[in-house]
PDB file of C-alpha atoms and ligand atoms in Angstrom:
ATOM      1  CA  MET A   1      22.242  29.978 -35.891  1.00 47.00           C
ATOM      2  CA  THR A   2      24.651  29.686 -32.976  1.00 50.00           C
ATOM      3  CA  VAL A   3      28.359  29.497 -33.565  1.00 54.00           C
ATOM      4  CA  ASN A   4      28.414  25.871 -32.397  1.00 55.00           C
ATOM      5  CA  SER A   5      25.833  24.741 -34.901  1.00 58.00           C
ATOM      6  CA  ARG A   6      27.731  26.197 -37.823  1.00 60.00           C
ATOM      7  CA  PRO A   7      29.268  23.635 -40.122  1.00 56.00           C
ATOM      8  CA  ALA A   8      32.857  22.790 -39.294  1.00 63.00           C
ATOM      9  CA  ARG A   9      35.585  23.209 -41.828  1.00 62.00           C
ATOM     10  CA  PRO A  10      34.122  22.304 -45.207  1.00 61.00           C
ATOM     11  CA  ALA A  11      35.439  19.125 -46.774  1.00 69.00           C
ATOM     12  CA  ARG A  12      37.061  20.784 -49.749  1.00 75.00           C
ATOM     13  CA  PRO A  13      40.604  20.534 -51.037  1.00 89.00           C
ATOM     14  CA  VAL A  14      41.259  24.025 -49.762  1.00 95.00           C
ATOM     15  CA  ILE A  15      43.286  25.182 -46.791  1.00 95.00           C
ATOM     16  CA  LEU A  16      44.027  28.484 -45.163  1.00 97.00           C
ATOM     17  CA  GLY A  17      47.503  29.887 -45.643  1.00 97.00           C
ATOM     18  CA  GLN A  18      49.427  32.632 -43.824  1.00 98.00           C
ATOM     19  CA  ASN A  19      47.149  35.177 -42.251  1.00 98.00           C
ATOM     20  CA  GLN A  20      47.379  38.169 -39.983  1.00 98.00           C
ATOM     21  CA  TYR A  21      45.074  40.908 -38.819  1.00 98.00           C
ATOM     22  CA  GLY A  22      44.987  44.086 -36.799  1.00 98.00           C
ATOM     23  CA  LYS A  23      44.263  47.797 -36.977  1.00 98.00           C
ATOM     24  CA  ALA A  24      46.461  49.674 -39.422  1.00 98.00           C
ATOM     25  CA  GLU A  25      47.541  53.311 -39.264  1.00 98.00           C
ATOM     26  CA  ASN A  26      46.479  54.369 -35.797  1.00 98.00           C
ATOM     27  CA  ARG A  27      47.509  58.005 -35.657  1.00 98.00           C
ATOM     28  CA  VAL A  28      48.520  58.864 -32.121  1.00 97.00           C
ATOM     29  CA  VAL A  29      49.886  62.201 -30.984  1.00 96.00           C
ATOM     30  CA  LYS A  30      51.185  62.364 -27.423  1.00 97.00           C
ATOM     31  CA  ILE A  31      51.914  65.690 -25.772  1.00 95.00           C
ATOM     32  CA  THR A  32      54.095  65.630 -22.686  1.00 95.00           C
ATOM     33  CA  ARG A  33      53.789  68.858 -20.717  1.00 94.00           C
ATOM     34  CA  ASP A  34      56.815  70.010 -18.798  1.00 92.00           C
ATOM     35  CA  GLY A  35      55.432  73.301 -17.478  1.00 92.00           C
ATOM     36  CA  ALA A  36      55.173  75.629 -20.440  1.00 90.00           C
ATOM     37  CA  THR A  37      57.532  73.454 -22.490  1.00 92.00           C
ATOM     38  CA  HIS A  38      55.721  70.751 -24.351  1.00 94.00           C
ATOM     39  CA  HIS A  39      57.120  67.703 -26.172  1.00 95.00           C
ATOM     40  CA  ILE A  40      55.427  65.938 -29.067  1.00 95.00           C
ATOM     41  CA  LYS A  41      55.506  62.361 -30.275  1.00 96.00           C
ATOM     42  CA  ASP A  42      53.534  61.912 -33.494  1.00 97.00           C
ATOM     43  CA  LEU A  43      53.191  58.300 -34.633  1.00 97.00           C
ATOM     44  CA  ASN A  44      51.333  56.203 -37.155  1.00 98.00           C
ATOM     45  CA  VAL A  45      51.057  52.733 -35.579  1.00 98.00           C
ATOM     46  CA  SER A  46      49.992  49.588 -37.418  1.00 98.00           C
ATOM     47  CA  VAL A  47      49.258  46.441 -35.427  1.00 98.00           C
ATOM     48  CA  SER A  48      49.327  43.038 -37.072  1.00 98.00           C
ATOM     49  CA  LEU A  49      48.628  39.865 -35.088  1.00 98.00           C
ATOM     50  CA  SER A  50      48.814  36.206 -36.022  1.00 98.00           C
ATOM     51  CA  GLY A  51      48.437  32.874 -34.295  1.00 98.00           C
ATOM     52  CA  ASP A  52      45.631  30.379 -33.775  1.00 98.00           C
ATOM     53  CA  MET A  53      43.171  32.001 -36.152  1.00 98.00           C
ATOM     54  CA  ASP A  54      42.022  29.073 -38.296  1.00 97.00           C
ATOM     55  CA  GLU A  55      38.509  28.923 -36.858  1.00 97.00           C
ATOM     56  CA  VAL A  56      37.547  32.488 -37.575  1.00 98.00           C
ATOM     57  CA  HIS A  57      38.360  31.851 -41.217  1.00 98.00           C
ATOM     58  CA  TYR A  58      36.829  28.375 -41.460  1.00 96.00           C
ATOM     59  CA  SER A  59      33.698  28.613 -39.305  1.00 96.00           C
ATOM     60  CA  GLY A  60      33.401  32.229 -38.327  1.00 97.00           C
ATOM     61  CA  SER A  61      33.968  31.583 -34.612  1.00 97.00           C
ATOM     62  CA  ASN A  62      35.457  34.757 -33.201  1.00 98.00           C
ATOM     63  CA  ALA A  63      36.506  33.169 -29.909  1.00 98.00           C
ATOM     64  CA  ASN A  64      40.221  33.730 -30.553  1.00 98.00           C
ATOM     65  CA  VAL A  65      39.856  37.125 -32.148  1.00 98.00           C
ATOM     66  CA  LEU A  66      40.824  40.142 -30.097  1.00 98.00           C
ATOM     67  CA  PRO A  67      38.966  42.830 -32.076  1.00 98.00           C
ATOM     68  CA  THR A  68      41.029  45.159 -34.211  1.00 98.00           C
ATOM     69  CA  ASP A  69      39.084  47.884 -32.425  1.00 98.00           C
ATOM     70  CA  THR A  70      40.667  46.732 -29.150  1.00 98.00           C
ATOM     71  CA  THR A  71      44.129  46.849 -30.686  1.00 98.00           C
ATOM     72  CA  LYS A  72      43.429  50.461 -31.671  1.00 98.00           C
ATOM     73  CA  ASN A  73      42.263  51.303 -28.147  1.00 98.00           C
ATOM     74  CA  THR A  74      45.379  49.679 -26.695  1.00 98.00           C
ATOM     75  CA  VAL A  75      47.613  51.965 -28.758  1.00 98.00           C
ATOM     76  CA  TYR A  76      45.911  55.056 -27.310  1.00 97.00           C
ATOM     77  CA  ALA A  77      45.696  53.699 -23.758  1.00 98.00           C
ATOM     78  CA  PHE A  78      49.390  52.743 -23.785  1.00 98.00           C
ATOM     79  CA  ALA A  79      50.323  56.243 -24.950  1.00 97.00           C
ATOM     80  CA  LYS A  80      48.648  57.545 -21.797  1.00 97.00           C
ATOM     81  CA  GLU A  81      49.621  54.788 -19.360  1.00 97.00           C
ATOM     82  CA  HIS A  82      53.226  54.218 -20.415  1.00 96.00           C
ATOM     83  CA  GLY A  83      54.103  57.277 -22.491  1.00 96.00           C
ATOM     84  CA  ILE A  84      56.090  57.190 -25.735  1.00 97.00           C
ATOM     85  CA  GLU A  85      59.817  57.326 -25.047  1.00 97.00           C
ATOM     86  CA  SER A  86      60.695  56.217 -28.554  1.00 98.00           C
ATOM     87  CA  ALA A  87      58.899  54.490 -31.399  1.00 98.00           C
ATOM     88  CA  GLU A  88      60.925  51.335 -30.729  1.00 98.00           C
ATOM     89  CA  GLN A  89      60.189  51.235 -26.992  1.00 97.00           C
ATOM     90  CA  PHE A  90      56.484  51.846 -27.669  1.00 98.00           C
ATOM     91  CA  GLY A  91      56.353  49.102 -30.311  1.00 98.00           C
ATOM     92  CA  ILE A  92      58.149  46.614 -28.052  1.00 97.00           C
ATOM     93  CA  HIS A  93      55.687  47.319 -25.270  1.00 97.00           C
ATOM     94  CA  LEU A  94      52.682  46.774 -27.534  1.00 98.00           C
ATOM     95  CA  ALA A  95      54.070  43.601 -29.114  1.00 98.00           C
ATOM     96  CA  ARG A  96      54.835  42.078 -25.736  1.00 97.00           C
ATOM     97  CA  HIS A  97      51.361  42.952 -24.477  1.00 98.00           C
ATOM     98  CA  PHE A  98      49.472  41.278 -27.322  1.00 98.00           C
ATOM     99  CA  VAL A  99      51.548  38.078 -27.292  1.00 98.00           C
ATOM    100  CA  THR A 100      51.594  37.628 -23.516  1.00 98.00           C
ATOM    101  CA  SER A 101      47.996  38.611 -22.748  1.00 98.00           C
ATOM    102  CA  GLN A 102      46.116  36.604 -25.422  1.00 98.00           C
ATOM    103  CA  GLU A 103      46.916  32.902 -25.617  1.00 98.00           C
ATOM    104  CA  PRO A 104      45.871  32.422 -29.285  1.00 98.00           C
ATOM    105  CA  ILE A 105      48.091  35.302 -30.422  1.00 98.00           C
ATOM    106  CA  ARG A 106      51.562  33.947 -31.121  1.00 98.00           C
ATOM    107  CA  THR A 107      53.187  36.755 -33.058  1.00 98.00           C
ATOM    108  CA  ALA A 108      52.734  40.498 -33.027  1.00 98.00           C
ATOM    109  CA  ARG A 109      54.198  42.818 -35.614  1.00 98.00           C
ATOM    110  CA  ILE A 110      54.062  46.519 -34.863  1.00 98.00           C
ATOM    111  CA  ARG A 111      55.009  48.982 -37.598  1.00 98.00           C
ATOM    112  CA  ILE A 112      55.457  52.621 -36.704  1.00 98.00           C
ATOM    113  CA  GLU A 113      56.080  55.734 -38.767  1.00 98.00           C
ATOM    114  CA  GLU A 114      57.184  58.770 -36.802  1.00 97.00           C
ATOM    115  CA  TYR A 115      56.794  62.370 -37.944  1.00 97.00           C
ATOM    116  CA  ALA A 116      59.157  64.854 -36.328  1.00 96.00           C
ATOM    117  CA  TRP A 117      58.243  68.323 -35.121  1.00 96.00           C
ATOM    118  CA  GLU A 118      60.549  71.230 -34.426  1.00 93.00           C
ATOM    119  CA  ARG A 119      59.942  74.214 -32.160  1.00 92.00           C
ATOM    120  CA  ILE A 120      59.067  77.504 -33.806  1.00 90.00           C
ATOM    121  CA  GLU A 121      61.356  80.307 -32.725  1.00 86.00           C
ATOM    122  CA  ALA A 122      59.322  83.304 -31.612  1.00 81.00           C
ATOM    123  CA  SER A 123      60.838  86.781 -31.937  1.00 81.00           C
ATOM    124  CA  ASP A 124      62.259  86.768 -28.403  1.00 73.00           C
ATOM    125  CA  ALA A 125      62.820  83.068 -27.601  1.00 71.00           C
ATOM    126  CA  GLU A 126      61.854  79.521 -28.529  1.00 69.00           C
ATOM    127  CA  THR A 127      58.192  78.835 -27.859  1.00 75.00           C
ATOM    128  CA  GLY A 128      57.223  75.972 -25.626  1.00 84.00           C
ATOM    129  CA  HIS A 129      54.120  74.978 -27.514  1.00 91.00           C
ATOM    130  CA  SER A 130      54.378  75.962 -31.188  1.00 90.00           C
ATOM    131  CA  PHE A 131      55.848  73.552 -33.674  1.00 90.00           C
ATOM    132  CA  VAL A 132      56.492  73.233 -37.367  1.00 93.00           C
ATOM    133  CA  ARG A 133      56.508  69.787 -38.930  1.00 93.00           C
ATOM    134  CA  LYS A 134      60.044  68.780 -39.918  1.00 91.00           C
ATOM    135  CA  GLY A 135      59.916  67.950 -43.575  1.00 80.00           C
ATOM    136  CA  GLN A 136      63.114  65.955 -43.879  1.00 88.00           C
ATOM    137  CA  GLU A 137      62.257  62.322 -43.389  1.00 96.00           C
ATOM    138  CA  VAL A 138      59.821  59.846 -41.924  1.00 97.00           C
ATOM    139  CA  ARG A 139      61.329  57.664 -39.227  1.00 98.00           C
ATOM    140  CA  LEU A 140      60.295  54.003 -39.283  1.00 98.00           C
ATOM    141  CA  THR A 141      60.387  50.991 -37.045  1.00 98.00           C
ATOM    142  CA  GLN A 142      59.032  47.462 -37.136  1.00 98.00           C
ATOM    143  CA  ILE A 143      58.925  45.251 -34.049  1.00 98.00           C
ATOM    144  CA  THR A 144      58.186  41.535 -34.344  1.00 97.00           C
ATOM    145  CA  TYR A 145      57.770  39.301 -31.283  1.00 97.00           C
ATOM    146  CA  ASP A 146      56.803  35.623 -31.253  1.00 97.00           C
ATOM    147  CA  GLY A 147      56.880  35.061 -27.517  1.00 95.00           C
ATOM    148  CA  SER A 148      60.572  34.186 -27.408  1.00 94.00           C
ATOM    149  CA  SER A 149      62.546  36.229 -29.896  1.00 93.00           C
ATOM    150  CA  TRP A 150      62.477  39.819 -30.980  1.00 95.00           C
ATOM    151  CA  GLU A 151      63.318  41.455 -34.271  1.00 97.00           C
ATOM    152  CA  VAL A 152      63.688  45.213 -34.382  1.00 98.00           C
ATOM    153  CA  ILE A 153      64.208  46.843 -37.765  1.00 98.00           C
ATOM    154  CA  SER A 154      64.266  50.632 -37.861  1.00 98.00           C
ATOM    155  CA  GLY A 155      64.998  53.105 -40.603  1.00 98.00           C
ATOM    156  CA  LEU A 156      63.766  56.063 -42.551  1.00 98.00           C
ATOM    157  CA  LYS A 157      62.288  57.088 -45.877  1.00 98.00           C
ATOM    158  CA  ASP A 158      61.826  60.280 -47.915  1.00 96.00           C
ATOM    159  CA  LEU A 159      65.227  61.758 -46.997  1.00 97.00           C
ATOM    160  CA  VAL A 160      66.339  63.700 -50.089  1.00 96.00           C
ATOM    161  CA  VAL A 161      70.063  64.432 -50.380  1.00 96.00           C
ATOM    162  CA  MET A 162      72.302  65.903 -53.042  1.00 96.00           C
ATOM    163  CA  ASN A 163      76.006  66.322 -53.754  1.00 96.00           C
ATOM    164  CA  SER A 164      76.597  69.095 -56.306  1.00 95.00           C
ATOM    165  CA  THR A 165      80.071  67.734 -57.118  1.00 96.00           C
ATOM    166  CA  ASP A 166      82.482  64.897 -56.186  1.00 97.00           C
ATOM    167  CA  SER A 167      80.505  62.452 -58.291  1.00 97.00           C
ATOM    168  CA  GLU A 168      81.594  60.761 -61.514  1.00 98.00           C
ATOM    169  CA  PHE A 169      80.246  57.900 -63.605  1.00 98.00           C
ATOM    170  CA  TRP A 170      82.382  56.432 -66.369  1.00 98.00           C
ATOM    171  CA  GLY A 171      84.117  53.234 -67.440  1.00 98.00           C
ATOM    172  CA  TYR A 172      80.826  51.318 -67.564  1.00 98.00           C
ATOM    173  CA  ALA A 173      79.959  48.463 -69.902  1.00 98.00           C
ATOM    174  CA  LYS A 174      78.729  49.613 -73.309  1.00 98.00           C
ATOM    175  CA  ASP A 175      76.720  47.995 -76.083  1.00 98.00           C
ATOM    176  CA  LYS A 176      75.014  49.238 -79.238  1.00 98.00           C
ATOM    177  CA  TYR A 177      72.211  50.820 -77.224  1.00 98.00           C
ATOM    178  CA  THR A 178      74.471  52.829 -74.918  1.00 98.00           C
ATOM    179  CA  THR A 179      74.174  56.557 -75.443  1.00 97.00           C
ATOM    180  CA  LEU A 180      75.028  57.812 -71.925  1.00 96.00           C
ATOM    181  CA  LYS A 181      77.977  60.198 -71.918  1.00 95.00           C
ATOM    182  CA  GLU A 182      80.689  59.563 -69.361  1.00 97.00           C
ATOM    183  CA  ALA A 183      80.460  62.040 -66.505  1.00 96.00           C
ATOM    184  CA  TYR A 184      83.482  63.390 -64.651  1.00 96.00           C
ATOM    185  CA  ASP A 185      81.632  65.926 -62.540  1.00 96.00           C
ATOM    186  CA  ARG A 186      77.929  65.298 -62.055  1.00 96.00           C
ATOM    187  CA  ILE A 187      75.212  65.896 -59.501  1.00 96.00           C
ATOM    188  CA  LEU A 188      74.456  62.914 -57.273  1.00 97.00           C
ATOM    189  CA  ALA A 189      71.024  63.046 -55.682  1.00 97.00           C
ATOM    190  CA  THR A 190      68.783  60.447 -54.108  1.00 97.00           C
ATOM    191  CA  GLU A 191      65.818  59.965 -51.815  1.00 97.00           C
ATOM    192  CA  VAL A 192      67.071  57.623 -49.143  1.00 98.00           C
ATOM    193  CA  SER A 193      64.946  54.723 -48.021  1.00 98.00           C
ATOM    194  CA  GLY A 194      66.954  52.728 -45.501  1.00 98.00           C
ATOM    195  CA  ARG A 195      66.360  50.060 -42.872  1.00 98.00           C
ATOM    196  CA  TRP A 196      68.714  48.718 -40.232  1.00 98.00           C
ATOM    197  CA  ARG A 197      68.351  45.620 -38.095  1.00 98.00           C
ATOM    198  CA  PHE A 198      69.348  45.651 -34.456  1.00 98.00           C
ATOM    199  CA  ASN A 199      71.136  42.691 -32.903  1.00 96.00           C
ATOM    200  CA  TRP A 200      69.068  43.207 -29.741  1.00 95.00           C
ATOM    201  CA  THR A 201      67.056  40.085 -28.980  1.00 88.00           C
ATOM    202  CA  ASP A 202      66.269  40.152 -25.315  1.00 79.00           C
ATOM    203  CA  ASP A 203      63.954  42.510 -23.480  1.00 69.00           C
ATOM    204  CA  GLU A 204      66.160  43.208 -20.498  1.00 77.00           C
ATOM    205  CA  GLN A 205      69.775  43.080 -21.539  1.00 75.00           C
ATOM    206  CA  ARG A 206      71.606  45.896 -23.287  1.00 86.00           C
ATOM    207  CA  VAL A 207      68.545  47.759 -24.513  1.00 93.00           C
ATOM    208  CA  PRO A 208      69.836  50.313 -27.015  1.00 96.00           C
ATOM    209  CA  ASP A 209      69.109  53.976 -26.441  1.00 97.00           C
ATOM    210  CA  TRP A 210      66.744  54.067 -29.394  1.00 98.00           C
ATOM    211  CA  GLU A 211      66.691  57.855 -29.790  1.00 97.00           C
ATOM    212  CA  THR A 212      70.484  58.218 -29.736  1.00 98.00           C
ATOM    213  CA  SER A 213      70.879  55.233 -32.013  1.00 98.00           C
ATOM    214  CA  TYR A 214      68.578  56.807 -34.609  1.00 98.00           C
ATOM    215  CA  GLU A 215      70.264  60.205 -34.514  1.00 97.00           C
ATOM    216  CA  GLN A 216      73.757  58.704 -34.731  1.00 98.00           C
ATOM    217  CA  THR A 217      72.850  56.247 -37.479  1.00 98.00           C
ATOM    218  CA  LYS A 218      71.350  59.043 -39.571  1.00 98.00           C
ATOM    219  CA  LYS A 219      74.417  61.208 -38.907  1.00 98.00           C
ATOM    220  CA  HIS A 220      76.894  58.520 -40.019  1.00 98.00           C
ATOM    221  CA  MET A 221      74.808  57.764 -43.087  1.00 98.00           C
ATOM    222  CA  LEU A 222      74.668  61.419 -44.132  1.00 97.00           C
ATOM    223  CA  GLN A 223      78.359  61.995 -43.419  1.00 97.00           C
ATOM    224  CA  ALA A 224      79.260  59.003 -45.571  1.00 97.00           C
ATOM    225  CA  PHE A 225      77.055  60.369 -48.371  1.00 97.00           C
ATOM    226  CA  ALA A 226      78.752  63.763 -48.126  1.00 97.00           C
ATOM    227  CA  GLU A 227      82.309  62.522 -47.686  1.00 97.00           C
ATOM    228  CA  THR A 228      82.454  59.761 -50.282  1.00 97.00           C
ATOM    229  CA  TYR A 229      84.032  60.827 -53.537  1.00 97.00           C
ATOM    230  CA  SER A 230      81.618  58.851 -55.657  1.00 98.00           C
ATOM    231  CA  LEU A 231      82.340  56.836 -58.773  1.00 98.00           C
ATOM    232  CA  SER A 232      78.797  55.404 -58.688  1.00 98.00           C
ATOM    233  CA  LEU A 233      75.729  55.503 -56.472  1.00 98.00           C
ATOM    234  CA  GLN A 234      76.425  51.822 -55.750  1.00 98.00           C
ATOM    235  CA  GLN A 235      79.780  52.776 -54.210  1.00 98.00           C
ATOM    236  CA  THR A 236      78.167  55.566 -52.175  1.00 98.00           C
ATOM    237  CA  LEU A 237      75.449  53.203 -50.929  1.00 98.00           C
ATOM    238  CA  TYR A 238      78.056  50.703 -49.744  1.00 98.00           C
ATOM    239  CA  GLN A 239      79.978  53.425 -47.910  1.00 98.00           C
ATOM    240  CA  MET A 240      76.789  54.642 -46.202  1.00 98.00           C
ATOM    241  CA  GLY A 241      76.026  51.140 -44.941  1.00 98.00           C
ATOM    242  CA  ALA A 242      79.610  50.368 -43.984  1.00 98.00           C
ATOM    243  CA  ARG A 243      79.899  53.582 -41.975  1.00 98.00           C
ATOM    244  CA  ILE A 244      76.837  52.550 -39.946  1.00 98.00           C
ATOM    245  CA  ILE A 245      78.085  48.997 -39.336  1.00 98.00           C
ATOM    246  CA  ASP A 246      81.536  50.331 -38.351  1.00 98.00           C
ATOM    247  CA  ASN A 247      80.181  52.888 -35.897  1.00 98.00           C
ATOM    248  CA  ARG A 248      77.031  51.379 -34.459  1.00 98.00           C
ATOM    249  CA  GLY A 249      77.653  48.093 -32.672  1.00 97.00           C
ATOM    250  CA  GLU A 250      73.936  47.569 -32.058  1.00 97.00           C
ATOM    251  CA  ILE A 251      73.269  47.231 -35.822  1.00 98.00           C
ATOM    252  CA  ASP A 252      74.211  44.143 -37.869  1.00 98.00           C
ATOM    253  CA  GLU A 253      72.483  44.773 -41.182  1.00 98.00           C
ATOM    254  CA  VAL A 254      71.558  47.794 -43.292  1.00 98.00           C
ATOM    255  CA  ARG A 255      69.541  47.842 -46.492  1.00 98.00           C
ATOM    256  CA  PHE A 256      69.124  50.803 -48.790  1.00 98.00           C
ATOM    257  CA  SER A 257      66.869  51.523 -51.714  1.00 98.00           C
ATOM    258  CA  LEU A 258      68.254  54.572 -53.497  1.00 98.00           C
ATOM    259  CA  PRO A 259      66.607  56.066 -56.564  1.00 98.00           C
ATOM    260  CA  ASN A 260      69.169  57.909 -58.649  1.00 98.00           C
ATOM    261  CA  LYS A 261      67.518  61.296 -59.069  1.00 97.00           C
ATOM    262  CA  HIS A 262      69.080  62.153 -62.387  1.00 96.00           C
ATOM    263  CA  HIS A 263      70.098  65.719 -63.143  1.00 96.00           C
ATOM    264  CA  PHE A 264      70.843  66.142 -66.832  1.00 95.00           C
ATOM    265  CA  LEU A 265      72.830  69.054 -68.186  1.00 94.00           C
ATOM    266  CA  VAL A 266      70.618  71.174 -70.433  1.00 96.00           C
ATOM    267  CA  ASP A 267      71.931  71.849 -73.932  1.00 96.00           C
ATOM    268  CA  LEU A 268      72.076  75.648 -74.090  1.00 97.00           C
ATOM    269  CA  GLU A 269      74.004  75.745 -77.399  1.00 97.00           C
ATOM    270  CA  PRO A 270      70.837  76.522 -79.424  1.00 97.00           C
ATOM    271  CA  PHE A 271      70.659  79.781 -77.472  1.00 97.00           C
ATOM    272  CA  GLY A 272      74.344  80.527 -78.055  1.00 98.00           C
ATOM    273  CA  LEU A 273      75.077  79.860 -74.361  1.00 98.00           C
ATOM    274  CA  LYS A 274      77.715  77.631 -72.833  1.00 97.00           C
ATOM    275  CA  ASN A 275      76.511  75.346 -70.040  1.00 96.00           C
ATOM    276  CA  ASP A 276      79.457  75.160 -67.710  1.00 95.00           C
ATOM    277  CA  ASN A 277      77.958  72.526 -65.369  1.00 93.00           C
ATOM    278  CA  GLU A 278      75.445  75.050 -64.080  1.00 95.00           C
ATOM    279  CA  VAL A 279      71.985  74.398 -65.520  1.00 96.00           C
ATOM    280  CA  TYR A 280      70.351  70.974 -65.113  1.00 96.00           C
ATOM    281  CA  PHE A 281      67.059  69.333 -65.913  1.00 97.00           C
ATOM    282  CA  ALA A 282      65.873  67.445 -62.812  1.00 96.00           C
ATOM    283  CA  ALA A 283      64.142  64.365 -64.246  1.00 96.00           C
ATOM    284  CA  ASP A 284      61.598  62.605 -62.065  1.00 93.00           C
ATOM    285  CA  ARG A 285      61.318  59.414 -64.125  1.00 95.00           C
ATOM    286  CA  PRO A 286      62.560  57.010 -65.173  1.00 96.00           C
ATOM    287  CA  TYR A 287      65.185  56.757 -62.468  1.00 97.00           C
ATOM    288  CA  GLY A 288      67.970  54.319 -61.758  1.00 97.00           C
ATOM    289  CA  LEU A 289      67.163  52.279 -58.664  1.00 98.00           C
ATOM    290  CA  ILE A 290      70.159  51.110 -56.683  1.00 98.00           C
ATOM    291  CA  GLU A 291      69.472  48.668 -53.835  1.00 98.00           C
ATOM    292  CA  ALA A 292      71.749  46.619 -51.618  1.00 98.00           C
ATOM    293  CA  THR A 293      72.243  45.121 -48.187  1.00 98.00           C
ATOM    294  CA  VAL A 294      75.411  45.807 -46.183  1.00 98.00           C
ATOM    295  CA  LEU A 295      76.114  43.309 -43.411  1.00 98.00           C
ATOM    296  CA  ARG A 296      78.403  42.826 -40.468  1.00 98.00           C
ATOM    297  CA  ASP A 297      80.671  39.949 -41.486  1.00 98.00           C
ATOM    298  CA  GLY A 298      79.230  36.640 -40.260  1.00 98.00           C
ATOM    299  CA  CYS A 299      75.681  37.992 -39.843  1.00 98.00           C
ATOM    300  CA  GLU A 300      72.611  36.825 -41.672  1.00 97.00           C
ATOM    301  CA  ALA A 301      70.586  39.037 -44.043  1.00 98.00           C
ATOM    302  CA  ARG A 302      67.029  39.231 -42.753  1.00 97.00           C
ATOM    303  CA  ILE A 303      65.703  42.587 -43.939  1.00 97.00           C
ATOM    304  CA  PRO A 304      63.285  41.923 -46.835  1.00 95.00           C
ATOM    305  CA  VAL A 305      64.745  42.650 -50.252  1.00 96.00           C
ATOM    306  CA  ASP A 306      61.733  44.758 -51.211  1.00 95.00           C
ATOM    307  CA  LEU A 307      61.593  47.618 -48.715  1.00 94.00           C
ATOM    308  CA  THR A 308      58.096  48.581 -49.838  1.00 86.00           C
ATOM    309  CA  ASN A 309      57.062  45.472 -47.876  1.00 78.00           C
ATOM    310  CA  LEU A 310      58.441  46.903 -44.669  1.00 82.00           C
TER     311      LEU A 310
HETATM  312  O1  URC B 401      75.718  55.775 -60.152  1.00 77.12           O
HETATM  313  C1  URC B 401      75.236  55.253 -61.172  1.00 77.12           C
HETATM  314  N1  URC B 401      75.116  53.906 -61.234  1.00 77.12           N
HETATM  315  C2  URC B 401      74.596  53.272 -62.313  1.00 77.12           C
HETATM  316  O2  URC B 401      74.512  52.018 -62.360  1.00 77.12           O
HETATM  317  C3  URC B 401      74.173  54.075 -63.392  1.00 77.12           C
HETATM  318  N2  URC B 401      73.621  53.792 -64.592  1.00 77.12           N
HETATM  319  C4  URC B 401      73.400  54.972 -65.229  1.00 77.12           C
HETATM  320  O3  URC B 401      72.871  55.088 -66.368  1.00 77.12           O
HETATM  321  N3  URC B 401      73.828  56.018 -64.462  1.00 77.12           N
HETATM  322  C5  URC B 401      74.307  55.473 -63.308  1.00 77.12           C
HETATM  323  N4  URC B 401      74.836  56.040 -62.198  1.00 77.12           N
END
């Protein structure tokens, strides 16, 4: 049966809703060789396209469908042809390509995770070609382009941080189920998942230096975590976001999802020992989950509330 002889959209009280497609999790590693000194970019790139795709769902006509296999090939070809300066620059390039080269494709969303590598120090000097994977965090970006406007949301996940003092939690609401003891010197630890939205909207004007922006944003966030004398994780979260908004003019919105990695003092009395804020039980679950958006005054919140969807 040819495509044309297939039945058109069936006469049923059913319609197609939001849809998107593409190749997810394209792992691309780009080595740039500068003599004996090599540089690595290690990305996990997910392409998601949407637009005039009714027919492929209704009748099976693939005329508007650029194969997901092609989107995968484009990721690898672009790594060679254009290089990977930053995850954001690479994502912008890909998004623009899909929307401007295929008429039926109206919106491209490119999500990228970046894994960092650090040079191994040999006994005499740094090596040019040996690396150890940096375990700290996964860097993230999401680029969305609809042919006229851009949205760039970057961030990170899996960044585990701890303050071994300067954290209290007391004065909270209590009811008959409250057993938590007030804490005047506790451990504050979390695994930061954060996203920040850039106010960059145009492809030519004021393009942020994406690499510097990431490093500086992470630095301000960590300094705020370290320097805030915390009365709650909520207060610390707000300070982390506010520090970014205050210092990074290219960012209008920050959202954090911070699990409170509880450290409970162990009762050592049964062993005749005094626990002087030294020995803790690190609980993995359940955990408090503190989430909030911090915005530049007058700006709109657009980062999804549930960061697992981003
Ligand atoms: O920083 C905290 N915020 C809370 O809301 C909370 N609730 C709780 O039991 N411990 C904590 N700690």
